[in-house]
PDB file of C-alpha atoms in Angstrom:
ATOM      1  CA  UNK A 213      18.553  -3.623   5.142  1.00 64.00           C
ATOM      2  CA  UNK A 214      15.724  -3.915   7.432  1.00 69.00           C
ATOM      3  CA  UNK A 215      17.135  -4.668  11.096  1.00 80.00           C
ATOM      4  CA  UNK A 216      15.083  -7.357  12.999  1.00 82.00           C
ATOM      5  CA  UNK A 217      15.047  -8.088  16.846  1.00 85.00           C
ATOM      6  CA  UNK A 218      17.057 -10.775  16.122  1.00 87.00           C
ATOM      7  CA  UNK A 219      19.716  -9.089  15.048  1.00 87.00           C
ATOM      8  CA  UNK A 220      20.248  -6.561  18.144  1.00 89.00           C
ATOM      9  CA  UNK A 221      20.594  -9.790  20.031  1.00 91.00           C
ATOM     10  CA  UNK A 222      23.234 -11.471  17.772  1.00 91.00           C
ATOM     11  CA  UNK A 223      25.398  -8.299  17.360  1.00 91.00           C
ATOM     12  CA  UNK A 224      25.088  -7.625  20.974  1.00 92.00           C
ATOM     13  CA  UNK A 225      26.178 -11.631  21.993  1.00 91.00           C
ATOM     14  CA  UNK A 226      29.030 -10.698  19.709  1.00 92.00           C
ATOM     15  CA  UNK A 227      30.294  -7.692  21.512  1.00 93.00           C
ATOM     16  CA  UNK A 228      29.404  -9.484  24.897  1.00 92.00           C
ATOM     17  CA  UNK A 229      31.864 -12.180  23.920  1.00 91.00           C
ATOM     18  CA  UNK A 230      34.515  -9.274  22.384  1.00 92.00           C
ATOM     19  CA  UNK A 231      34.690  -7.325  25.359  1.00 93.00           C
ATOM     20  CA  UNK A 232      34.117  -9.679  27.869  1.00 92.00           C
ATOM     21  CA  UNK A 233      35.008 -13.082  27.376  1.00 88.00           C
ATOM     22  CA  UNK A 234      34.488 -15.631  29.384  1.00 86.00           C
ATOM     23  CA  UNK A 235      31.700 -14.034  30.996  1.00 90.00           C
ATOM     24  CA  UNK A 236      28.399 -15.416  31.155  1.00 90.00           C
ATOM     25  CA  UNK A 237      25.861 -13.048  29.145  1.00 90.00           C
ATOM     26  CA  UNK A 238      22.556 -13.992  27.320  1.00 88.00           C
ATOM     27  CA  UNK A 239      21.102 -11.264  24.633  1.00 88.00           C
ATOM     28  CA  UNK A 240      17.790 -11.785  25.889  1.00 91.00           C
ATOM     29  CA  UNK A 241      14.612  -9.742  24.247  1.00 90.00           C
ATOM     30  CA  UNK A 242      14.497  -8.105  27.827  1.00 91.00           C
ATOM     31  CA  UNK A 243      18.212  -7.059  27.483  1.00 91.00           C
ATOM     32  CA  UNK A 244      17.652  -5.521  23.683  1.00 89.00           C
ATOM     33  CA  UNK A 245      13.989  -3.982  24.790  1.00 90.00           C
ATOM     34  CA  UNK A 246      15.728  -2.201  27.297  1.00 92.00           C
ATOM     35  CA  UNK A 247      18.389  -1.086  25.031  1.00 90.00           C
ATOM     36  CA  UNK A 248      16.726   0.291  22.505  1.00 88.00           C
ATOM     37  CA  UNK A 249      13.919   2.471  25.128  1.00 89.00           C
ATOM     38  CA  UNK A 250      17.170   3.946  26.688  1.00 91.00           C
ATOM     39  CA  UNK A 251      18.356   4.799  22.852  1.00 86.00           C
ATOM     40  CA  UNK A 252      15.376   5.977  21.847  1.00 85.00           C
ATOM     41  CA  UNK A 253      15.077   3.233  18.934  1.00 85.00           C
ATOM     42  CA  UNK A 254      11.239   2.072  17.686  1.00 81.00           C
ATOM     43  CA  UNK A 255      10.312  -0.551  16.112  1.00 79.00           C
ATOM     44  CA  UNK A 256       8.049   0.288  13.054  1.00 71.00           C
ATOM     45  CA  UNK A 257       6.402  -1.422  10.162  1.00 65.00           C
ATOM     46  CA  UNK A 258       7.262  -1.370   6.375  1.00 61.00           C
ATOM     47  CA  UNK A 259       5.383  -0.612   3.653  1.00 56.00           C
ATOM     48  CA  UNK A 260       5.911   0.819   0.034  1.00 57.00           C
ATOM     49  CA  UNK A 261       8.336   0.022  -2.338  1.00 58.00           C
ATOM     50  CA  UNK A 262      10.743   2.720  -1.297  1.00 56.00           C
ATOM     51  CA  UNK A 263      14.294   2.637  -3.194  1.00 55.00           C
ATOM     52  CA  UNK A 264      16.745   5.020  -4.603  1.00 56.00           C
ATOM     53  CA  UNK A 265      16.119   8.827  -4.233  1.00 58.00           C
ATOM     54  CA  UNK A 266      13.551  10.254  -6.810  1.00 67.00           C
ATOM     55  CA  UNK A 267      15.276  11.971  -9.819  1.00 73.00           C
ATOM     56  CA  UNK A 268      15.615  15.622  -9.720  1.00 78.00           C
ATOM     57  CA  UNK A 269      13.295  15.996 -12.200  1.00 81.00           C
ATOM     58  CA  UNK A 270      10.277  14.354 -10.638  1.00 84.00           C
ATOM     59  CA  UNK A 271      11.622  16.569  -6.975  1.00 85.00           C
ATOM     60  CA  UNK A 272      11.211  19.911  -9.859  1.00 87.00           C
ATOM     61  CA  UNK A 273       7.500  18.546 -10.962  1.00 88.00           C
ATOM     62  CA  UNK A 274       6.487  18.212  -7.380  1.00 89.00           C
ATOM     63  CA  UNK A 275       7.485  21.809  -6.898  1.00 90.00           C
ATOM     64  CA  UNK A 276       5.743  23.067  -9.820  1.00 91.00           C
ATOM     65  CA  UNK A 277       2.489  20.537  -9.076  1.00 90.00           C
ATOM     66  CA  UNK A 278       2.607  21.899  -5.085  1.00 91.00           C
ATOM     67  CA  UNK A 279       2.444  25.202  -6.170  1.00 92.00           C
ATOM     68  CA  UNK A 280      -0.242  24.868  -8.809  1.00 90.00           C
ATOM     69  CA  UNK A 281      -2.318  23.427  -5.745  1.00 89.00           C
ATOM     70  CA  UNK A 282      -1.176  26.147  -3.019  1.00 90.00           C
ATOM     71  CA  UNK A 283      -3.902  27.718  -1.005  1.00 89.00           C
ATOM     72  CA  UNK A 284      -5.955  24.711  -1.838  1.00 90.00           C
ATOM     73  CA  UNK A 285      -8.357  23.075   0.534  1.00 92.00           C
ATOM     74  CA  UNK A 286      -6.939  20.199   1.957  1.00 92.00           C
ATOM     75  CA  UNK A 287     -10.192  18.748   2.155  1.00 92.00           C
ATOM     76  CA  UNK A 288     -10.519  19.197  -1.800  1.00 93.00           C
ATOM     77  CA  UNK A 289      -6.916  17.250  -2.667  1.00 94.00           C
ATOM     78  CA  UNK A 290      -7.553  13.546  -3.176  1.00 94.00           C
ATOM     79  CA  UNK A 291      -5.609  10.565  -4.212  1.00 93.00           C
ATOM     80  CA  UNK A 292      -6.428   7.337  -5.813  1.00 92.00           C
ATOM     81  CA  UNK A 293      -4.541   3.634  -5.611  1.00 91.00           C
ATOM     82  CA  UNK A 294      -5.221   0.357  -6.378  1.00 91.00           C
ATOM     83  CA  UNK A 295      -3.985  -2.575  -4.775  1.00 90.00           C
ATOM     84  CA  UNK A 296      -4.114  -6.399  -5.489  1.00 89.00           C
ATOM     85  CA  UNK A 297      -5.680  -9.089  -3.255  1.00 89.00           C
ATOM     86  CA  UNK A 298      -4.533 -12.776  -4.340  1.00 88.00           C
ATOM     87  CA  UNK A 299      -6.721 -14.317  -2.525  1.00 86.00           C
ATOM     88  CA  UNK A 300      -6.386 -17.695  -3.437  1.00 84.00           C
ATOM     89  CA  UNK A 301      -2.434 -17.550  -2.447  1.00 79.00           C
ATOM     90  CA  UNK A 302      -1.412 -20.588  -0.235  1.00 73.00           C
ATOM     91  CA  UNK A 303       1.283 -18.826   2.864  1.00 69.00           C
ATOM     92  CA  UNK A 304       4.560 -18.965   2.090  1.00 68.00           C
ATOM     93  CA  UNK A 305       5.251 -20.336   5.627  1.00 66.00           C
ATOM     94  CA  UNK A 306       4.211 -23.754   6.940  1.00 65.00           C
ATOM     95  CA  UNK A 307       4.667 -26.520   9.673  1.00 65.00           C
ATOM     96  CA  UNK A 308       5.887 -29.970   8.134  1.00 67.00           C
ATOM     97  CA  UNK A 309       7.681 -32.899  10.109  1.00 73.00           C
ATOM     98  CA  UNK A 310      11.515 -32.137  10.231  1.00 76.00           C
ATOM     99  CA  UNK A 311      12.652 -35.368   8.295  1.00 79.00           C
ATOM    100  CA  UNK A 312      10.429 -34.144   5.612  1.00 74.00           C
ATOM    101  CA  UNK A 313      11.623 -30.324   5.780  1.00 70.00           C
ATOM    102  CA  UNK A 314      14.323 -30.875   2.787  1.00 74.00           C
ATOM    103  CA  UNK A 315      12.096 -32.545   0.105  1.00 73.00           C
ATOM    104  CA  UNK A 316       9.106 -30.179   0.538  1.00 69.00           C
ATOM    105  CA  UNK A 317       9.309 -27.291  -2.652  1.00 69.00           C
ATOM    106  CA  UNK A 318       5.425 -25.830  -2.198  1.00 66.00           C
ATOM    107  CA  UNK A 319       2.659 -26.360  -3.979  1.00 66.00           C
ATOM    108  CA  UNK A 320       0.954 -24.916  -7.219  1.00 68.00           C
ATOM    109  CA  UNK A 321      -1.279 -22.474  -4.954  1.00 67.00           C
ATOM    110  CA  UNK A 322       1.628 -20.646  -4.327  1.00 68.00           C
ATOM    111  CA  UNK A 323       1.432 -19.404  -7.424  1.00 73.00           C
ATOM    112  CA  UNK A 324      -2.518 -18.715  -7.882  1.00 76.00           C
ATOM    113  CA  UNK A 325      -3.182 -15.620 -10.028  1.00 82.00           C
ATOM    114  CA  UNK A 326      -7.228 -15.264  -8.790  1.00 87.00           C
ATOM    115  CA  UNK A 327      -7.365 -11.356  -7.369  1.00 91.00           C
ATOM    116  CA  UNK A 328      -9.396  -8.918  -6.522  1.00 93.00           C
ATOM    117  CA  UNK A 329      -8.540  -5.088  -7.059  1.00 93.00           C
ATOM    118  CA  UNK A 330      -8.844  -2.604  -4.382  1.00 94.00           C
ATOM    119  CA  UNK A 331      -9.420   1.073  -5.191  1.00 94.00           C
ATOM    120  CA  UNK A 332      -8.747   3.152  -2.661  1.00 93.00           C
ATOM    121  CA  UNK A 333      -9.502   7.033  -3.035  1.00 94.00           C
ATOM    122  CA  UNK A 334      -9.156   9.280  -0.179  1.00 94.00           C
ATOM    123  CA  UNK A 335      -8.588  13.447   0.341  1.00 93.00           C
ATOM    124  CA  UNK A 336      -5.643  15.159   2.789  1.00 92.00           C
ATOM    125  CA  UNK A 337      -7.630  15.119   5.359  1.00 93.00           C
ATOM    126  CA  UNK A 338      -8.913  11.581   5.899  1.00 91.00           C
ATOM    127  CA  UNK A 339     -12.737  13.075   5.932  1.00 92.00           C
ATOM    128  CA  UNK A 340     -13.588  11.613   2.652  1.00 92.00           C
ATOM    129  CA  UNK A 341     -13.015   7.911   2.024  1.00 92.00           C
ATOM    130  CA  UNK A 342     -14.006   6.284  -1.415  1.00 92.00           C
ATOM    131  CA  UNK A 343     -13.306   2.613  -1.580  1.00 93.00           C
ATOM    132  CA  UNK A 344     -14.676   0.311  -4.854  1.00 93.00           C
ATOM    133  CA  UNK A 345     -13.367  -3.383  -5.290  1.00 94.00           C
ATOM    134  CA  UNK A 346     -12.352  -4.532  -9.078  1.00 95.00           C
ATOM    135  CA  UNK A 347     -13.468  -8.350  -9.321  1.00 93.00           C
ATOM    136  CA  UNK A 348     -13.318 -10.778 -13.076  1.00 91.00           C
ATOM    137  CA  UNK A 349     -17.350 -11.811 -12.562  1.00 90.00           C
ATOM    138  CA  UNK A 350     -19.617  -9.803 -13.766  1.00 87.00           C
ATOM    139  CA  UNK A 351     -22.828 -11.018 -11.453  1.00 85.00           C
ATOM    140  CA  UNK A 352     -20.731 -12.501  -8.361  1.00 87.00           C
ATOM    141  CA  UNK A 353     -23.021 -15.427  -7.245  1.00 87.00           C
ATOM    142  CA  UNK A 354     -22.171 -14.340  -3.426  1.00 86.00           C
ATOM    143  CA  UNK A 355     -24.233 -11.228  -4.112  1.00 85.00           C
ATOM    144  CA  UNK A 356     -27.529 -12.786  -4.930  1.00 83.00           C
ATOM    145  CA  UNK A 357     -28.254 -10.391  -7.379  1.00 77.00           C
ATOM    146  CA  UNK A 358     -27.870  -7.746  -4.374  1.00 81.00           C
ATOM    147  CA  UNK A 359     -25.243  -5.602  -6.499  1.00 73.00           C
ATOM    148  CA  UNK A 360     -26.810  -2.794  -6.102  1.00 76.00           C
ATOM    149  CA  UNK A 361     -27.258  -2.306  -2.603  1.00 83.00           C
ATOM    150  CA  UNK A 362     -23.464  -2.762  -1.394  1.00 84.00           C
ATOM    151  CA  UNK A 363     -21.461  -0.310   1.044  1.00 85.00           C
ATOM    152  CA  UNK A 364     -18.705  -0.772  -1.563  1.00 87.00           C
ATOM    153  CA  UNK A 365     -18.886  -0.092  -5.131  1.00 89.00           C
ATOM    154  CA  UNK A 366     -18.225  -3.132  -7.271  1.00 92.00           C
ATOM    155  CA  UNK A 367     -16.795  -3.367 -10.859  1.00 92.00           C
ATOM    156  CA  UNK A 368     -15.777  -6.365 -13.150  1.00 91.00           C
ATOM    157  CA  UNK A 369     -13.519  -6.784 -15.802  1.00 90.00           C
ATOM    158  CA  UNK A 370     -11.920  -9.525 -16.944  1.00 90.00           C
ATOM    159  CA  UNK A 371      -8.439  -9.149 -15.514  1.00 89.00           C
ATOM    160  CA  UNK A 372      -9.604  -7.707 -12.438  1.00 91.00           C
ATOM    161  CA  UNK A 373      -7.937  -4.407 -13.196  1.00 89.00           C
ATOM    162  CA  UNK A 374      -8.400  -0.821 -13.273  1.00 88.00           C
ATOM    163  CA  UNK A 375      -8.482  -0.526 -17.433  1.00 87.00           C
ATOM    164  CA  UNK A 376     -10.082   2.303 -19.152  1.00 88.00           C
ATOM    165  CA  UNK A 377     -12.899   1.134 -19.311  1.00 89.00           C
ATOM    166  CA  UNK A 378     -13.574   0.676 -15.300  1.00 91.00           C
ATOM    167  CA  UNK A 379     -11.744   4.151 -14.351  1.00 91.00           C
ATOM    168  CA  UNK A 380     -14.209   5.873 -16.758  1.00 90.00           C
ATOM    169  CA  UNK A 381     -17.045   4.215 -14.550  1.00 91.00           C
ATOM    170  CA  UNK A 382     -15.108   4.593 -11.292  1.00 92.00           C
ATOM    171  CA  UNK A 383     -14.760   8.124 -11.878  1.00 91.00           C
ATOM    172  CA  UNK A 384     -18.738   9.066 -12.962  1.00 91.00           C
ATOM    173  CA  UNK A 385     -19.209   7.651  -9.285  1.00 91.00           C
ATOM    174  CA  UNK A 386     -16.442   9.188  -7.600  1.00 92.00           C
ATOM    175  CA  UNK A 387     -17.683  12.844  -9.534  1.00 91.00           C
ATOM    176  CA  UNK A 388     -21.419  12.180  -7.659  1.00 90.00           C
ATOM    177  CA  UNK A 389     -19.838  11.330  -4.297  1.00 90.00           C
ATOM    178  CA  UNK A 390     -18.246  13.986  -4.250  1.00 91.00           C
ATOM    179  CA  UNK A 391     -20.652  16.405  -5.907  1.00 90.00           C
ATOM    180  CA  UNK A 392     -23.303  15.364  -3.245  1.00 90.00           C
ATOM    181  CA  UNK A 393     -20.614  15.771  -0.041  1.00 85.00           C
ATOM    182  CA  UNK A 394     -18.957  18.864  -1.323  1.00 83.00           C
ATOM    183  CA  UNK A 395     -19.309  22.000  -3.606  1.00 84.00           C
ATOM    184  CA  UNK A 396     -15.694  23.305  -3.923  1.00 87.00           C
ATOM    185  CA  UNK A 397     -13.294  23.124  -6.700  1.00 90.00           C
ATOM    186  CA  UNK A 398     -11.189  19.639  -6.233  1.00 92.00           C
ATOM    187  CA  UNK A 399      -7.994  18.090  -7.865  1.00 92.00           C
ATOM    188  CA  UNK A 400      -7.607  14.153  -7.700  1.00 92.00           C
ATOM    189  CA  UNK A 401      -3.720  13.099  -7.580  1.00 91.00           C
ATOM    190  CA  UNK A 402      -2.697   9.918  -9.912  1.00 89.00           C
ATOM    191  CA  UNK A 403      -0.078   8.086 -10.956  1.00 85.00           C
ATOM    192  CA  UNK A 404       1.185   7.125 -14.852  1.00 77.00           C
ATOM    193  CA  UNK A 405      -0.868   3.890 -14.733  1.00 77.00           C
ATOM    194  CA  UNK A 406      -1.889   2.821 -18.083  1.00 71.00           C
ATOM    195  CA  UNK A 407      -5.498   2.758 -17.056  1.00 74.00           C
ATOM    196  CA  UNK A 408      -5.759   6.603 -16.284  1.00 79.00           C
ATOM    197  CA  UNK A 409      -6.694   9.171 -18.181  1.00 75.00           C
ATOM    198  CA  UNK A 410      -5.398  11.751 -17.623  1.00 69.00           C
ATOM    199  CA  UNK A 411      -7.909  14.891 -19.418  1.00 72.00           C
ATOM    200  CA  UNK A 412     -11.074  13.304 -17.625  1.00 73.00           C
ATOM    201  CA  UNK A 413     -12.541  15.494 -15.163  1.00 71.00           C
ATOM    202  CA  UNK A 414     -15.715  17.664 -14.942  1.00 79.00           C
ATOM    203  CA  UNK A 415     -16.533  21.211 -13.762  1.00 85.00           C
ATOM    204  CA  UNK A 416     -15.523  20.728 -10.109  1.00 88.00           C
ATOM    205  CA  UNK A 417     -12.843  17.695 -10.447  1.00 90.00           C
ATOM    206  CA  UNK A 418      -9.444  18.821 -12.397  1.00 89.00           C
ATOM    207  CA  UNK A 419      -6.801  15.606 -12.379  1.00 89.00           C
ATOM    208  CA  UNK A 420      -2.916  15.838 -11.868  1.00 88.00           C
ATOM    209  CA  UNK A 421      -0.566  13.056 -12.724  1.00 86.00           C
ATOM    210  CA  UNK A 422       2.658  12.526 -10.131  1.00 87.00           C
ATOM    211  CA  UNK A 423       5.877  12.045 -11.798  1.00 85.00           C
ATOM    212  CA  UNK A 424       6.996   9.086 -13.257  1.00 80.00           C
ATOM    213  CA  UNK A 425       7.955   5.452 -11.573  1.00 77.00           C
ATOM    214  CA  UNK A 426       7.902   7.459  -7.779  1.00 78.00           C
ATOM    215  CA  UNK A 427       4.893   5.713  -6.193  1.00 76.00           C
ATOM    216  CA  UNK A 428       6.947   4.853  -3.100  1.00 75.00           C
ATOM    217  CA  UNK A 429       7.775   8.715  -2.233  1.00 82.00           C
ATOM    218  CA  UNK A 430       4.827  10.577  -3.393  1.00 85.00           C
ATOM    219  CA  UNK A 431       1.673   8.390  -4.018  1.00 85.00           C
ATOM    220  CA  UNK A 432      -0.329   9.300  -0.565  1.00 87.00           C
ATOM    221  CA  UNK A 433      -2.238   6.432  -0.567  1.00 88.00           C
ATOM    222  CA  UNK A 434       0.889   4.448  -0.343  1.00 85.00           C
ATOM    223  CA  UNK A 435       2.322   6.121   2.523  1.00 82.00           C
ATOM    224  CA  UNK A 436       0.332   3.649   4.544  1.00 82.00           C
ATOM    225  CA  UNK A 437      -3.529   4.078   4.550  1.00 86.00           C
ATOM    226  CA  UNK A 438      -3.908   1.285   1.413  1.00 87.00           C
ATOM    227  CA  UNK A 439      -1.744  -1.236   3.815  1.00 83.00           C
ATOM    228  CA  UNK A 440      -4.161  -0.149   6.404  1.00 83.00           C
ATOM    229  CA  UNK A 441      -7.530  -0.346   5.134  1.00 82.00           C
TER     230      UNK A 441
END
């Protein structure tokens, strides 16, 4: 269970009025700041899908895949992610007039299914940073037939995902990036994603698959950096 501010200052009103009743106290933020700096407690932000511990067997594969990589350069080990944009999703929060507060149930944008894909590829060492967006038009009319020239590498397909057909493209220009940058054998890190194929590679680029359904524990790029960029 996630613990808010708000609840430091409802538990601790509660033990207030436990253990000494009938004197005035208020939980203010101030009170609960203070608290938690002399308790060493931070306040940090969640991301991930993080859930029940891995199975044993996917802890055994990331044994066996750690040491198939060891003595590496960390500059050479990258992983890839994609990650939705809905961009045409109405906020889930919103300021109404209180008599009206019951009757209101949201509106049809809530449910909008219009994305945008975000690839994000990156290696251990955060010197090497390969991001392509995944869009449904072909010829965006926003780019004015300036495709070619963006600081961003742009696919379609119809769905806006990373199919087959896209990851075989995204990977040709992930292969020169990297070709041009760097000369050293490399291993790209992906998950089971339908989308993936897994015997791609060339000369310099080998790819490893991570263990089944653990995204949350060992998917790099979802340790953070995809909620960041």
């Amino acid at each position: 269970m996630p613990i808010s501010l708000l609840t430091f200052k409802t538990r601790a009103h509660q033990y207030a009025w436990q253990l000494y009743r009938g004197r005035p106290f208020t939980s203010s933020s101030g009170f609960v700041q203070g608290f938690l700096r002399r308790h060493q407690v931070m306040s940090i932000r969640l991301h991930g899908t993080g859930g029940s511990t891995p199975p044993v067997d996917a802890e055994q594969k990331m044994v066996e895949l750690r040491a198939k990589m060891a003595g590496m350069d960390p500059d050479m080990v990258f992983n890839t992610d994609q990650a939705s944009f809905f961009y045409q999703l109405a906020p889930t929060s919103f300021y109404v007039l209180e008599q009206d507060a019951l009757t209101i149930r949201g509106t049809s944008l809530q449910r909008a299914k219009a994305l945008l894909t975000a690839v994000v590829c990156v290696n251990a060492t955060g010197t090497f940073k390969f991001i392509s967006v995944i869009g449904s038009a072909s010829q965006p009319k926003c780019f004015r037939g300036q495709s070619k020239i963006l600081p961003i590498k742009y696919y379609s397909q119809k769905n806006a995902w990373m199919g087959e057909h896209v990851y075989r493209l995204w990977l040709d220009e992930f292969c020169e990036a990297l070709a041009a940058s760097k000369s050293s054998k490399a291993v790209l890190l992906l998950d089971n994603a339908s989308g993936h194929i897994m015997s791609l590679g060339t000369d310099q680029l080998s790819t490893e698959s991570l263990p089944v359904n653990t995204t949350a524990w060992y998917q790099a790029c979802d340790q953070g950096i995809i909620h960041c960029t």
